PDB file of C-alpha atoms in Angstrom:
ATOM      1  CA  SER K 360      28.246  -3.527  22.024  1.00 44.00           C
ATOM      2  CA  LYS K 361      31.712  -1.997  22.222  1.00 41.00           C
ATOM      3  CA  SER K 362      34.235  -1.407  19.506  1.00 40.00           C
ATOM      4  CA  THR K 363      37.656  -0.049  18.735  1.00 37.00           C
ATOM      5  CA  ILE K 364      38.901   1.019  15.328  1.00 35.00           C
ATOM      6  CA  VAL K 365      42.472  -0.017  14.643  1.00 34.00           C
ATOM      7  CA  PRO K 366      44.290   1.401  11.587  1.00 32.00           C
ATOM      8  CA  GLU K 367      45.694  -1.270   9.297  1.00 34.00           C
ATOM      9  CA  GLY K 368      47.391   0.259   6.289  1.00 36.00           C
ATOM     10  CA  SER K 369      44.732   2.060   4.287  1.00 34.00           C
ATOM     11  CA  GLN K 370      41.913   0.137   5.986  1.00 50.00           C
ATOM     12  CA  GLU K 371      40.241   0.386   9.347  1.00 65.00           C
ATOM     13  CA  VAL K 372      39.541  -2.799  11.261  1.00 77.00           C
ATOM     14  CA  LEU K 373      36.409  -2.787  13.401  1.00 85.00           C
ATOM     15  CA  SER K 374      36.817  -4.975  16.479  1.00 84.00           C
ATOM     16  CA  ILE K 375      33.306  -5.747  17.714  1.00 86.00           C
ATOM     17  CA  ARG K 376      32.133  -7.237  20.992  1.00 85.00           C
ATOM     18  CA  LEU K 377      28.613  -8.187  21.990  1.00 89.00           C
ATOM     19  CA  PRO K 378      27.523  -7.187  25.519  1.00 87.00           C
ATOM     20  CA  ARG K 379      28.241  -9.524  28.404  1.00 89.00           C
ATOM     21  CA  ASP K 380      24.587 -10.065  29.294  1.00 89.00           C
ATOM     22  CA  TYR K 381      24.414 -12.020  26.025  1.00 89.00           C
ATOM     23  CA  THR K 382      27.835 -13.666  25.911  1.00 90.00           C
ATOM     24  CA  ASP K 383      27.672 -14.756  29.576  1.00 91.00           C
ATOM     25  CA  HIS K 384      24.321 -16.517  29.180  1.00 91.00           C
ATOM     26  CA  PRO K 385      24.813 -20.203  30.162  1.00 90.00           C
ATOM     27  CA  LEU K 386      23.562 -21.507  26.800  1.00 89.00           C
ATOM     28  CA  ILE K 387      25.777 -19.131  24.823  1.00 90.00           C
ATOM     29  CA  SER K 388      28.741 -20.041  27.008  1.00 88.00           C
ATOM     30  CA  GLN K 389      28.200 -23.701  26.150  1.00 86.00           C
ATOM     31  CA  MET K 390      27.896 -22.938  22.436  1.00 88.00           C
ATOM     32  CA  ARG K 391      31.070 -20.857  22.237  1.00 88.00           C
ATOM     33  CA  SER K 392      33.276 -23.778  21.193  1.00 86.00           C
ATOM     34  CA  LEU K 393      30.810 -25.343  18.738  1.00 86.00           C
ATOM     35  CA  PRO K 394      31.875 -23.521  15.531  1.00 88.00           C
ATOM     36  CA  ASP K 395      35.300 -25.209  15.684  1.00 88.00           C
ATOM     37  CA  GLU K 396      34.263 -28.622  17.062  1.00 89.00           C
ATOM     38  CA  SER K 397      34.602 -30.688  13.891  1.00 88.00           C
ATOM     39  CA  ILE K 398      33.109 -33.791  15.517  1.00 88.00           C
ATOM     40  CA  PHE K 399      29.703 -32.060  15.393  1.00 87.00           C
ATOM     41  CA  TRP K 400      29.964 -30.906  11.780  1.00 89.00           C
ATOM     42  CA  ASP K 401      27.033 -32.491   9.976  1.00 89.00           C
ATOM     43  CA  THR K 402      26.091 -29.600   7.664  1.00 91.00           C
ATOM     44  CA  LYS K 403      27.956 -28.097   4.720  1.00 91.00           C
ATOM     45  CA  ILE K 404      27.017 -24.529   3.792  1.00 92.00           C
ATOM     46  CA  HIS K 405      27.725 -23.535   0.182  1.00 91.00           C
ATOM     47  CA  PHE K 406      28.251 -19.842  -0.624  1.00 90.00           C
ATOM     48  CA  GLY K 407      28.894 -20.177  -4.354  1.00 78.00           C
ATOM     49  CA  SER K 408      32.173 -19.974  -6.293  1.00 76.00           C
ATOM     50  CA  GLY K 409      33.280 -23.213  -4.656  1.00 80.00           C
ATOM     51  CA  CYS K 410      33.398 -21.679  -1.171  1.00 89.00           C
ATOM     52  CA  PHE K 411      31.818 -23.577   1.705  1.00 91.00           C
ATOM     53  CA  MET K 412      31.777 -23.881   5.493  1.00 92.00           C
ATOM     54  CA  ASN K 413      31.196 -26.893   7.735  1.00 92.00           C
ATOM     55  CA  ALA K 414      28.983 -26.420  10.772  1.00 92.00           C
ATOM     56  CA  SER K 415      26.787 -28.131  13.328  1.00 91.00           C
ATOM     57  CA  GLY K 416      23.170 -28.276  12.222  1.00 90.00           C
ATOM     58  CA  LEU K 417      22.023 -28.256  15.847  1.00 89.00           C
ATOM     59  CA  MET K 418      24.061 -25.125  16.513  1.00 92.00           C
ATOM     60  CA  LEU K 419      22.576 -23.364  13.473  1.00 93.00           C
ATOM     61  CA  SER K 420      19.052 -24.389  14.486  1.00 92.00           C
ATOM     62  CA  LEU K 421      19.548 -22.983  17.985  1.00 92.00           C
ATOM     63  CA  LEU K 422      20.933 -19.715  16.649  1.00 93.00           C
ATOM     64  CA  SER K 423      18.294 -19.052  14.000  1.00 94.00           C
ATOM     65  CA  PRO K 424      14.678 -20.119  13.413  1.00 93.00           C
ATOM     66  CA  VAL K 425      15.349 -19.670   9.695  1.00 92.00           C
ATOM     67  CA  PHE K 426      18.089 -22.304   9.772  1.00 91.00           C
ATOM     68  CA  HIS K 427      15.849 -24.503  11.894  1.00 90.00           C
ATOM     69  CA  ARG K 428      13.183 -24.453   9.179  1.00 89.00           C
ATOM     70  CA  MET K 429      15.733 -25.004   6.412  1.00 87.00           C
ATOM     71  CA  LEU K 430      17.299 -27.974   8.169  1.00 87.00           C
ATOM     72  CA  CYS K 431      14.023 -29.551   9.270  1.00 82.00           C
ATOM     73  CA  GLY K 432      13.210 -30.131   5.619  1.00 68.00           C
ATOM     74  CA  GLN K 433      16.369 -32.177   5.202  1.00 56.00           C
ATOM     75  CA  PHE K 434      15.896 -34.980   7.731  1.00 51.00           C
ATOM     76  CA  LYS K 435      17.340 -37.993   5.969  1.00 50.00           C
ATOM     77  CA  GLU K 436      18.954 -41.256   6.937  1.00 45.00           C
ATOM     78  CA  ARG K 437      22.410 -40.007   5.970  1.00 47.00           C
ATOM     79  CA  PHE K 438      24.325 -37.946   8.497  1.00 51.00           C
ATOM     80  CA  SER K 439      25.314 -34.969   6.367  1.00 64.00           C
ATOM     81  CA  ARG K 440      23.121 -32.115   5.141  1.00 83.00           C
ATOM     82  CA  GLU K 441      23.812 -29.274   2.730  1.00 86.00           C
ATOM     83  CA  LEU K 442      22.582 -25.698   2.582  1.00 88.00           C
ATOM     84  CA  LYS K 443      23.010 -23.169  -0.207  1.00 89.00           C
ATOM     85  CA  ILE K 444      23.227 -19.494   0.707  1.00 89.00           C
ATOM     86  CA  GLU K 445      23.661 -17.272  -2.326  1.00 84.00           C
ATOM     87  CA  GLY K 446      25.112 -13.784  -2.292  1.00 86.00           C
ATOM     88  CA  VAL K 447      26.808 -14.101   1.098  1.00 90.00           C
ATOM     89  CA  GLN K 448      30.527 -13.810   1.748  1.00 90.00           C
ATOM     90  CA  HIS K 449      31.990 -16.681   3.734  1.00 91.00           C
ATOM     91  CA  HIS K 450      33.910 -14.537   6.232  1.00 92.00           C
ATOM     92  CA  ILE K 451      30.897 -12.321   6.956  1.00 94.00           C
ATOM     93  CA  PHE K 452      28.733 -15.359   7.613  1.00 94.00           C
ATOM     94  CA  ARG K 453      31.401 -16.829   9.888  1.00 94.00           C
ATOM     95  CA  SER K 454      31.489 -13.530  11.794  1.00 94.00           C
ATOM     96  CA  LEU K 455      27.711 -13.751  12.217  1.00 95.00           C
ATOM     97  CA  VAL K 456      27.967 -17.285  13.621  1.00 94.00           C
ATOM     98  CA  ASP K 457      30.850 -16.350  15.908  1.00 94.00           C
ATOM     99  CA  LEU K 458      28.997 -13.361  17.337  1.00 94.00           C
ATOM    100  CA  ALA K 459      25.826 -15.380  17.850  1.00 94.00           C
ATOM    101  CA  CYS K 460      27.898 -17.990  19.712  1.00 93.00           C
ATOM    102  CA  GLY K 461      29.339 -15.333  22.000  1.00 91.00           C
ATOM    103  CA  ILE K 462      32.839 -15.292  20.517  1.00 91.00           C
ATOM    104  CA  ASN K 463      34.458 -11.888  21.150  1.00 86.00           C
ATOM    105  CA  PRO K 464      35.848  -9.917  19.455  1.00 87.00           C
ATOM    106  CA  VAL K 465      34.946 -10.280  15.785  1.00 90.00           C
ATOM    107  CA  GLN K 466      37.014  -8.356  13.247  1.00 89.00           C
ATOM    108  CA  LEU K 467      35.382  -6.557  10.312  1.00 91.00           C
ATOM    109  CA  ASN K 468      37.263  -4.667   7.628  1.00 90.00           C
ATOM    110  CA  SER K 469      34.818  -1.861   6.896  1.00 90.00           C
ATOM    111  CA  LEU K 470      31.530  -0.189   7.710  1.00 90.00           C
ATOM    112  CA  GLU K 471      30.089  -1.931   4.646  1.00 91.00           C
ATOM    113  CA  GLU K 472      30.808  -5.291   6.279  1.00 92.00           C
ATOM    114  CA  LEU K 473      29.075  -4.100   9.443  1.00 93.00           C
ATOM    115  CA  ILE K 474      25.971  -3.224   7.429  1.00 93.00           C
ATOM    116  CA  GLU K 475      26.117  -6.582   5.643  1.00 93.00           C
ATOM    117  CA  LEU K 476      26.359  -8.334   8.996  1.00 94.00           C
ATOM    118  CA  ALA K 477      23.269  -6.473  10.194  1.00 93.00           C
ATOM    119  CA  ARG K 478      21.461  -7.507   7.004  1.00 93.00           C
ATOM    120  CA  LEU K 479      22.315 -11.169   7.541  1.00 94.00           C
ATOM    121  CA  ALA K 480      21.280 -11.023  11.189  1.00 94.00           C
ATOM    122  CA  ASP K 481      17.931  -9.622  10.054  1.00 93.00           C
ATOM    123  CA  GLN K 482      17.581 -12.191   7.257  1.00 92.00           C
ATOM    124  CA  PHE K 483      18.252 -15.114   9.591  1.00 94.00           C
ATOM    125  CA  GLN K 484      16.179 -13.653  12.431  1.00 94.00           C
ATOM    126  CA  MET K 485      18.952 -13.129  14.970  1.00 94.00           C
ATOM    127  CA  PRO K 486      17.568  -9.983  16.639  1.00 91.00           C
ATOM    128  CA  TYR K 487      20.170  -9.757  19.392  1.00 89.00           C
ATOM    129  CA  VAL K 488      23.008  -9.622  16.870  1.00 92.00           C
ATOM    130  CA  ARG K 489      21.050  -7.298  14.574  1.00 91.00           C
ATOM    131  CA  ASP K 490      20.318  -4.846  17.399  1.00 89.00           C
ATOM    132  CA  ALA K 491      23.964  -4.910  18.477  1.00 89.00           C
ATOM    133  CA  MET K 492      25.056  -4.117  14.920  1.00 91.00           C
ATOM    134  CA  GLU K 493      22.543  -1.272  14.800  1.00 90.00           C
ATOM    135  CA  ASP K 494      23.975   0.218  18.001  1.00 89.00           C
ATOM    136  CA  GLU K 495      27.477  -0.238  16.613  1.00 90.00           C
ATOM    137  CA  ALA K 496      26.641   1.513  13.335  1.00 91.00           C
ATOM    138  CA  VAL K 497      25.338   4.582  15.183  1.00 92.00           C
ATOM    139  CA  LYS K 498      28.776   4.994  16.780  1.00 91.00           C
ATOM    140  CA  HIS K 499      30.334   5.423  13.328  1.00 91.00           C
ATOM    141  CA  LEU K 500      27.913   8.130  12.187  1.00 94.00           C
ATOM    142  CA  THR K 501      29.739  10.997  10.450  1.00 96.00           C
ATOM    143  CA  ALA K 502      28.976  13.340   7.570  1.00 96.00           C
ATOM    144  CA  ASP K 503      30.682  10.907   5.188  1.00 95.00           C
ATOM    145  CA  THR K 504      28.790   7.825   6.438  1.00 95.00           C
ATOM    146  CA  CYS K 505      25.418   9.424   7.209  1.00 96.00           C
ATOM    147  CA  SER K 506      23.668   8.819   3.882  1.00 96.00           C
ATOM    148  CA  GLU K 507      24.911   5.245   3.576  1.00 94.00           C
ATOM    149  CA  LEU K 508      23.797   4.413   7.108  1.00 95.00           C
ATOM    150  CA  LEU K 509      20.472   6.194   6.599  1.00 96.00           C
ATOM    151  CA  MET K 510      19.747   4.037   3.549  1.00 95.00           C
ATOM    152  CA  ALA K 511      20.777   0.910   5.449  1.00 93.00           C
ATOM    153  CA  GLY K 512      18.600   1.811   8.418  1.00 94.00           C
ATOM    154  CA  SER K 513      15.596   2.276   6.144  1.00 93.00           C
ATOM    155  CA  ALA K 514      16.191  -0.851   4.056  1.00 91.00           C
ATOM    156  CA  LEU K 515      16.799  -3.111   7.062  1.00 90.00           C
ATOM    157  CA  ALA K 516      14.095  -1.576   9.285  1.00 88.00           C
ATOM    158  CA  LEU K 517      16.614  -0.430  11.908  1.00 92.00           C
ATOM    159  CA  PRO K 518      14.639   2.434  13.491  1.00 92.00           C
ATOM    160  CA  SER K 519      17.273   3.670  15.945  1.00 93.00           C
ATOM    161  CA  LEU K 520      19.870   3.928  13.191  1.00 94.00           C
ATOM    162  CA  GLU K 521      17.439   5.584  10.794  1.00 96.00           C
ATOM    163  CA  ARG K 522      16.364   8.172  13.381  1.00 96.00           C
ATOM    164  CA  ALA K 523      19.938   8.946  14.401  1.00 97.00           C
ATOM    165  CA  CYS K 524      21.035   9.406  10.787  1.00 97.00           C
ATOM    166  CA  PHE K 525      18.043  11.569   9.882  1.00 97.00           C
ATOM    167  CA  ALA K 526      18.607  13.822  12.895  1.00 97.00           C
ATOM    168  CA  PHE K 527      22.322  14.080  12.046  1.00 98.00           C
ATOM    169  CA  ALA K 528      21.507  14.962   8.425  1.00 97.00           C
ATOM    170  CA  LEU K 529      19.191  17.755   9.582  1.00 96.00           C
ATOM    171  CA  GLU K 530      21.814  19.161  11.947  1.00 96.00           C
ATOM    172  CA  GLU K 531      24.758  18.795   9.547  1.00 96.00           C
ATOM    173  CA  PHE K 532      22.934  19.198   6.248  1.00 96.00           C
ATOM    174  CA  GLU K 533      25.560  21.349   4.555  1.00 95.00           C
ATOM    175  CA  ARG K 534      28.266  18.740   5.221  1.00 96.00           C
ATOM    176  CA  VAL K 535      26.108  15.704   4.440  1.00 97.00           C
ATOM    177  CA  SER K 536      24.639  17.136   1.230  1.00 95.00           C
ATOM    178  CA  VAL K 537      28.049  17.447  -0.472  1.00 95.00           C
ATOM    179  CA  THR K 538      28.959  13.772   0.037  1.00 96.00           C
ATOM    180  CA  PRO K 539      28.546  11.190  -2.759  1.00 94.00           C
ATOM    181  CA  GLY K 540      26.117   9.202  -0.630  1.00 95.00           C
ATOM    182  CA  PHE K 541      23.627  12.070  -0.490  1.00 96.00           C
ATOM    183  CA  LEU K 542      23.090  11.781  -4.239  1.00 94.00           C
ATOM    184  CA  LEU K 543      21.994   8.153  -3.767  1.00 93.00           C
ATOM    185  CA  LEU K 544      19.180   8.920  -1.328  1.00 94.00           C
ATOM    186  CA  ASN K 545      15.664   8.386  -2.649  1.00 91.00           C
ATOM    187  CA  GLU K 546      13.354  11.294  -3.375  1.00 88.00           C
ATOM    188  CA  SER K 547      11.127  10.787  -0.321  1.00 91.00           C
ATOM    189  CA  THR K 548      14.106  10.996   2.035  1.00 94.00           C
ATOM    190  CA  VAL K 549      15.573  14.073   0.338  1.00 94.00           C
ATOM    191  CA  ALA K 550      12.164  15.763   0.279  1.00 92.00           C
ATOM    192  CA  ALA K 551      11.632  15.008   3.975  1.00 94.00           C
ATOM    193  CA  LEU K 552      14.993  16.579   4.806  1.00 94.00           C
ATOM    194  CA  LEU K 553      14.468  19.691   2.673  1.00 92.00           C
ATOM    195  CA  ARG K 554      10.994  20.349   4.091  1.00 90.00           C
ATOM    196  CA  HIS K 555      11.742  19.601   7.738  1.00 93.00           C
ATOM    197  CA  ASP K 556      11.300  22.441  10.231  1.00 91.00           C
ATOM    198  CA  LEU K 557      14.499  21.467  12.055  1.00 93.00           C
ATOM    199  CA  LEU K 558      16.746  21.660   8.983  1.00 93.00           C
ATOM    200  CA  VAL K 559      19.877  23.632   9.895  1.00 90.00           C
ATOM    201  CA  VAL K 560      21.524  25.573   7.048  1.00 89.00           C
ATOM    202  CA  ASP K 561      23.835  28.397   8.091  1.00 86.00           C
ATOM    203  CA  ALA K 562      24.497  29.439   4.490  1.00 75.00           C
ATOM    204  CA  GLY K 563      20.844  30.190   3.836  1.00 82.00           C
ATOM    205  CA  GLU K 564      18.263  29.046   1.310  1.00 85.00           C
ATOM    206  CA  GLY K 565      20.805  29.058  -1.503  1.00 87.00           C
ATOM    207  CA  ALA K 566      22.618  26.107   0.057  1.00 87.00           C
ATOM    208  CA  VAL K 567      19.375  24.134   0.156  1.00 89.00           C
ATOM    209  CA  LEU K 568      18.625  24.908  -3.482  1.00 89.00           C
ATOM    210  CA  SER K 569      22.172  23.954  -4.484  1.00 91.00           C
ATOM    211  CA  ALA K 570      21.861  20.625  -2.673  1.00 91.00           C
ATOM    212  CA  ALA K 571      18.530  19.941  -4.363  1.00 90.00           C
ATOM    213  CA  ALA K 572      19.998  20.811  -7.766  1.00 89.00           C
ATOM    214  CA  ARG K 573      22.958  18.475  -7.239  1.00 90.00           C
ATOM    215  CA  TRP K 574      20.651  15.642  -6.233  1.00 90.00           C
ATOM    216  CA  ILE K 575      18.350  16.208  -9.230  1.00 88.00           C
ATOM    217  CA  SER K 576      21.182  16.375 -11.769  1.00 87.00           C
ATOM    218  CA  ALA K 577      22.854  13.234 -10.375  1.00 83.00           C
ATOM    219  CA  GLY K 578      20.071  10.931 -11.531  1.00 70.00           C
ATOM    220  CA  PRO K 579      19.639   9.455 -15.010  1.00 66.00           C
ATOM    221  CA  ARG K 580      16.279  11.235 -15.372  1.00 62.00           C
ATOM    222  CA  GLY K 581      16.911  14.639 -13.869  1.00 55.00           C
ATOM    223  CA  ALA K 582      13.588  16.219 -14.839  1.00 55.00           C
ATOM    224  CA  GLU K 583      11.640  13.289 -13.415  1.00 62.00           C
ATOM    225  CA  ARG K 584      13.686  13.398 -10.198  1.00 64.00           C
ATOM    226  CA  GLY K 585      12.976  17.103  -9.921  1.00 62.00           C
ATOM    227  CA  GLN K 586       9.228  16.624 -10.330  1.00 61.00           C
ATOM    228  CA  GLN K 587       9.223  13.844  -7.737  1.00 61.00           C
ATOM    229  CA  LEU K 588      11.171  15.993  -5.311  1.00 66.00           C
ATOM    230  CA  LEU K 589       8.837  18.968  -5.698  1.00 59.00           C
ATOM    231  CA  SER K 590       5.577  16.991  -5.746  1.00 57.00           C
TER     232      SER K 590
END
């Protein structure tokens, strides 16, 4: 996937494109217009708080085996079907559908939205979109984003992202360890970093001890965090 980051006030807009070997596939080319073809809308997706989206059930079934299973349980005589998807923002879900249908580019407002899109692609078993989001996230790896992306890579089982972030954290430990995200890493990840043979710390052992102390004191149970880190 390719991206550009365009400043927009205090935000950065991520403009994301899926690779052409996906978007130029004959089936995807045929599906590109389906999200906006109201004549095929037979499914209403509820996101909570009164927000909903109309869509083609056939389109959803083709895009995701999860939707296929959900919709197969709703075969009824009436034309319309309804799905409830809790905890999902409407515009993120629409971006997921657009990408899966080969619509380029899709605009996201933050790295957090990119991670959420990867989570949804994993949840609804859309591996091509998920892998593209993983590749995209790696491109935005910096000291400030490393810990957040490392946690996302671990939670979503995105191995390429997790490996890239871990290697970056080893190489740039002094910069990564002073970010707020570092304090949110779990004890196994912090311990693995501190004990790794490839850990690079120009300032010496004192910088490592200072980072460990900051991490320990940041938790609600500092003594317990310290014991877990040293065990």
